[in-house]
PDB file of N, CA and C in Angstrom:
ATOM      1  N   MET Y  10      -0.312   2.078  -0.980  1.00  0.00           N
ATOM      2  CA  MET Y  10       0.868   3.240  -1.347  1.00  0.00           C
ATOM      3  C   MET Y  10       2.194   2.811  -0.200  1.00  0.00           C
ATOM      4  N   SER Y  11       1.776   2.435   1.119  1.00  0.00           N
ATOM      5  CA  SER Y  11       2.775   1.789   1.789  1.00  0.00           C
ATOM      6  C   SER Y  11       3.021   0.444   1.275  1.00  0.00           C
ATOM      7  N   GLY Y  12       2.775  -0.206   0.386  1.00  0.00           N
ATOM      8  CA  GLY Y  12       3.543  -1.187   0.078  1.00  0.00           C
ATOM      9  C   GLY Y  12       4.318  -0.800  -1.090  1.00  0.00           C
ATOM     10  N   GLU Y  13       3.663   0.372  -1.762  1.00  0.00           N
ATOM     11  CA  GLU Y  13       4.844   1.106  -2.645  1.00  0.00           C
ATOM     12  C   GLU Y  13       6.316   0.940  -1.996  1.00  0.00           C
ATOM     13  N   ILE Y  14       5.822   2.076  -0.956  1.00  0.00           N
ATOM     14  CA  ILE Y  14       6.844   2.436   0.030  1.00  0.00           C
ATOM     15  C   ILE Y  14       8.109   1.306   0.361  1.00  0.00           C
ATOM     16  N   ARG Y  15       7.649   0.529   0.453  1.00  0.00           N
ATOM     17  CA  ARG Y  15       8.097  -0.803   1.180  1.00  0.00           C
ATOM     18  C   ARG Y  15       9.178  -1.255  -0.013  1.00  0.00           C
ATOM     19  N   TRP Y  16       8.341  -1.371  -1.057  1.00  0.00           N
ATOM     20  CA  TRP Y  16       9.341  -1.859  -2.322  1.00  0.00           C
ATOM     21  C   TRP Y  16      10.534  -0.779  -3.233  1.00  0.00           C
ATOM     22  N   MET Y  17       9.787   0.453  -2.445  1.00  0.00           N
ATOM     23  CA  MET Y  17      10.950   1.670  -3.303  1.00  0.00           C
ATOM     24  C   MET Y  17      12.277   1.597  -1.811  1.00  0.00           C
ATOM     25  N   ILE Y  18      12.032   1.091  -0.804  1.00  0.00           N
ATOM     26  CA  ILE Y  18      13.237   1.057   0.426  1.00  0.00           C
ATOM     27  C   ILE Y  18      14.005  -0.560  -0.242  1.00  0.00           C
ATOM     28  N   GLU Y  19      13.445  -1.351  -0.403  1.00  0.00           N
ATOM     29  CA  GLU Y  19      14.351  -2.371  -1.054  1.00  0.00           C
ATOM     30  C   GLU Y  19      14.850  -2.267  -2.235  1.00  0.00           C
ATOM     31  N   GLU Y  20      14.507  -1.313  -3.216  1.00  0.00           N
ATOM     32  CA  GLU Y  20      14.744  -1.070  -4.497  1.00  0.00           C
ATOM     33  C   GLU Y  20      16.463  -0.269  -3.838  1.00  0.00           C
ATOM     34  N   LEU Y  21      15.903   0.744  -2.898  1.00  0.00           N
ATOM     35  CA  LEU Y  21      17.072   1.338  -1.932  1.00  0.00           C
ATOM     36  C   LEU Y  21      18.327   0.498  -1.808  1.00  0.00           C
ATOM     37  N   ARG Y  22      18.022  -0.384  -0.993  1.00  0.00           N
ATOM     38  CA  ARG Y  22      19.162  -1.371  -1.066  1.00  0.00           C
ATOM     39  C   ARG Y  22      19.517  -2.007  -1.919  1.00  0.00           C
ATOM     40  N   VAL Y  23      19.199  -2.327  -2.691  1.00  0.00           N
ATOM     41  CA  VAL Y  23      19.752  -2.784  -3.884  1.00  0.00           C
ATOM     42  C   VAL Y  23      20.582  -1.703  -4.451  1.00  0.00           C
ATOM     43  N   SER Y  24      20.273  -1.111  -4.682  1.00  0.00           N
ATOM     44  CA  SER Y  24      21.192   0.240  -5.142  1.00  0.00           C
ATOM     45  C   SER Y  24      22.233   0.508  -4.596  1.00  0.00           C
ATOM     46  N   PHE Y  25      21.989   0.067  -3.185  1.00  0.00           N
ATOM     47  CA  PHE Y  25      23.499   0.691  -2.212  1.00  0.00           C
ATOM     48  C   PHE Y  25      24.293  -0.305  -2.332  1.00  0.00           C
ATOM     49  N   PHE Y  26      23.726  -1.734  -1.871  1.00  0.00           N
ATOM     50  CA  PHE Y  26      24.307  -3.146  -1.525  1.00  0.00           C
ATOM     51  C   PHE Y  26      24.949  -4.158  -2.875  1.00  0.00           C
ATOM     52  N   ALA Y  27      23.830  -3.861  -3.758  1.00  0.00           N
ATOM     53  CA  ALA Y  27      24.176  -4.902  -5.011  1.00  0.00           C
ATOM     54  C   ALA Y  27      23.781  -4.299  -6.453  1.00  0.00           C
ATOM     55  N   GLN Y  28      24.694  -3.137  -6.663  1.00  0.00           N
ATOM     56  CA  GLN Y  28      24.623  -2.156  -7.517  1.00  0.00           C
ATOM     57  C   GLN Y  28      24.723  -2.867  -8.986  1.00  0.00           C
ATOM     58  N   GLN Y  29      25.002  -3.650  -9.004  1.00  0.00           N
ATOM     59  CA  GLN Y  29      25.542  -4.692 -10.125  1.00  0.00           C
ATOM     60  C   GLN Y  29      24.257  -4.833 -10.713  1.00  0.00           C
ATOM     61  N   LEU Y  30      23.539  -5.200  -9.854  1.00  0.00           N
ATOM     62  CA  LEU Y  30      21.782  -5.998 -10.095  1.00  0.00           C
ATOM     63  C   LEU Y  30      20.695  -5.052 -10.803  1.00  0.00           C
ATOM     64  N   GLY Y  31      21.343  -3.497 -10.657  1.00  0.00           N
ATOM     65  CA  GLY Y  31      20.389  -2.722 -10.837  1.00  0.00           C
ATOM     66  C   GLY Y  31      19.003  -2.380 -10.499  1.00  0.00           C
ATOM     67  N   THR Y  32      18.319  -1.650 -10.646  1.00  0.00           N
ATOM     68  CA  THR Y  32      16.996  -1.418 -10.038  1.00  0.00           C
ATOM     69  C   THR Y  32      15.829  -1.119 -11.533  1.00  0.00           C
ATOM     70  N   PRO Y  33      14.740  -1.555 -11.548  1.00  0.00           N
ATOM     71  CA  PRO Y  33      13.559  -1.089 -12.838  1.00  0.00           C
ATOM     72  C   PRO Y  33      13.385   0.320 -13.146  1.00  0.00           C
ATOM     73  N   TYR Y  34      13.475   1.010 -11.649  1.00  0.00           N
ATOM     74  CA  TYR Y  34      13.352   2.425 -11.930  1.00  0.00           C
ATOM     75  C   TYR Y  34      14.359   3.015 -11.108  1.00  0.00           C
ATOM     76  N   PRO Y  35      14.777   4.524 -11.446  1.00  0.00           N
ATOM     77  CA  PRO Y  35      15.475   5.419 -10.731  1.00  0.00           C
ATOM     78  C   PRO Y  35      15.055   5.435  -9.556  1.00  0.00           C
ATOM     79  N   ILE Y  36      15.789   5.213  -8.437  1.00  0.00           N
ATOM     80  CA  ILE Y  36      15.375   5.462  -7.159  1.00  0.00           C
ATOM     81  C   ILE Y  36      16.611   6.072  -6.078  1.00  0.00           C
ATOM     82  N   SER Y  37      16.228   7.018  -4.999  1.00  0.00           N
ATOM     83  CA  SER Y  37      17.258   7.663  -4.511  1.00  0.00           C
ATOM     84  C   SER Y  37      16.855   7.964  -2.806  1.00  0.00           C
ATOM     85  N   ASP Y  38      17.295   8.164  -2.354  1.00  0.00           N
ATOM     86  CA  ASP Y  38      16.692   8.571  -0.501  1.00  0.00           C
ATOM     87  C   ASP Y  38      15.288   9.493  -0.983  1.00  0.00           C
ATOM     88  N   LYS Y  39      16.339  10.613  -1.713  1.00  0.00           N
ATOM     89  CA  LYS Y  39      14.985  11.818  -1.520  1.00  0.00           C
ATOM     90  C   LYS Y  39      13.980  10.989  -2.549  1.00  0.00           C
ATOM     91  N   ARG Y  40      13.637  10.616  -2.983  1.00  0.00           N
ATOM     92  CA  ARG Y  40      12.624  10.162  -3.915  1.00  0.00           C
ATOM     93  C   ARG Y  40      11.399   9.371  -2.769  1.00  0.00           C
ATOM     94  N   VAL Y  41      12.293   8.378  -2.111  1.00  0.00           N
ATOM     95  CA  VAL Y  41      11.447   7.663  -0.937  1.00  0.00           C
ATOM     96  C   VAL Y  41      10.919   8.368  -0.148  1.00  0.00           C
ATOM     97  N   LEU Y  42      11.881   9.506   0.635  1.00  0.00           N
ATOM     98  CA  LEU Y  42      11.470  10.490   1.967  1.00  0.00           C
ATOM     99  C   LEU Y  42      10.297  11.331   0.988  1.00  0.00           C
ATOM    100  N   GLN Y  43       9.879  11.848  -0.288  1.00  0.00           N
ATOM    101  CA  GLN Y  43       9.255  12.182  -0.834  1.00  0.00           C
ATOM    102  C   GLN Y  43       8.048  11.621  -0.948  1.00  0.00           C
ATOM    103  N   ALA Y  44       7.675  10.277  -1.368  1.00  0.00           N
ATOM    104  CA  ALA Y  44       6.743   9.510  -1.367  1.00  0.00           C
ATOM    105  C   ALA Y  44       5.982   9.322   0.260  1.00  0.00           C
ATOM    106  N   MET Y  45       7.190   9.267   1.255  1.00  0.00           N
ATOM    107  CA  MET Y  45       6.610   8.876   2.701  1.00  0.00           C
ATOM    108  C   MET Y  45       5.842  10.205   2.961  1.00  0.00           C
ATOM    109  N   GLU Y  46       6.269  11.612   2.711  1.00  0.00           N
ATOM    110  CA  GLU Y  46       5.499  12.735   2.776  1.00  0.00           C
ATOM    111  C   GLU Y  46       4.247  12.865   2.460  1.00  0.00           C
ATOM    112  N   GLN Y  47       4.387  12.276   0.930  1.00  0.00           N
ATOM    113  CA  GLN Y  47       2.348  12.223   0.496  1.00  0.00           C
ATOM    114  C   GLN Y  47       1.908  11.319   1.544  1.00  0.00           C
ATOM    115  N   ILE Y  48       2.346  10.385   2.042  1.00  0.00           N
ATOM    116  CA  ILE Y  48       1.096   9.774   2.865  1.00  0.00           C
ATOM    117  C   ILE Y  48       1.344  10.231   4.223  1.00  0.00           C
ATOM    118  N   THR Y  49       1.740  11.391   4.603  1.00  0.00           N
ATOM    119  CA  THR Y  49       1.877  11.700   6.338  1.00  0.00           C
ATOM    120  C   THR Y  49       0.856  12.720   6.141  1.00  0.00           C
ATOM    121  N   PRO Y  50      -0.286  12.511   7.360  1.00  0.00           N
ATOM    122  CA  PRO Y  50      -1.017  13.766   7.149  1.00  0.00           C
ATOM    123  C   PRO Y  50      -0.626  15.095   7.598  1.00  0.00           C
TER     124      PRO Y  50
END
C-alpha cells in the first residue's frame, strides 16, 4: 500500500508541475491524504 501512495504522490507532482503530461487517473491532495489515513492505525 505504501508503494501505491508513493506513486500517488509522484502523480500529484506531475499534475502540479507538468500538467501537459496528464496523469493515468484522477489525483488530488485529498485523495492522497485519504489513502494515507487508511493505512494509519
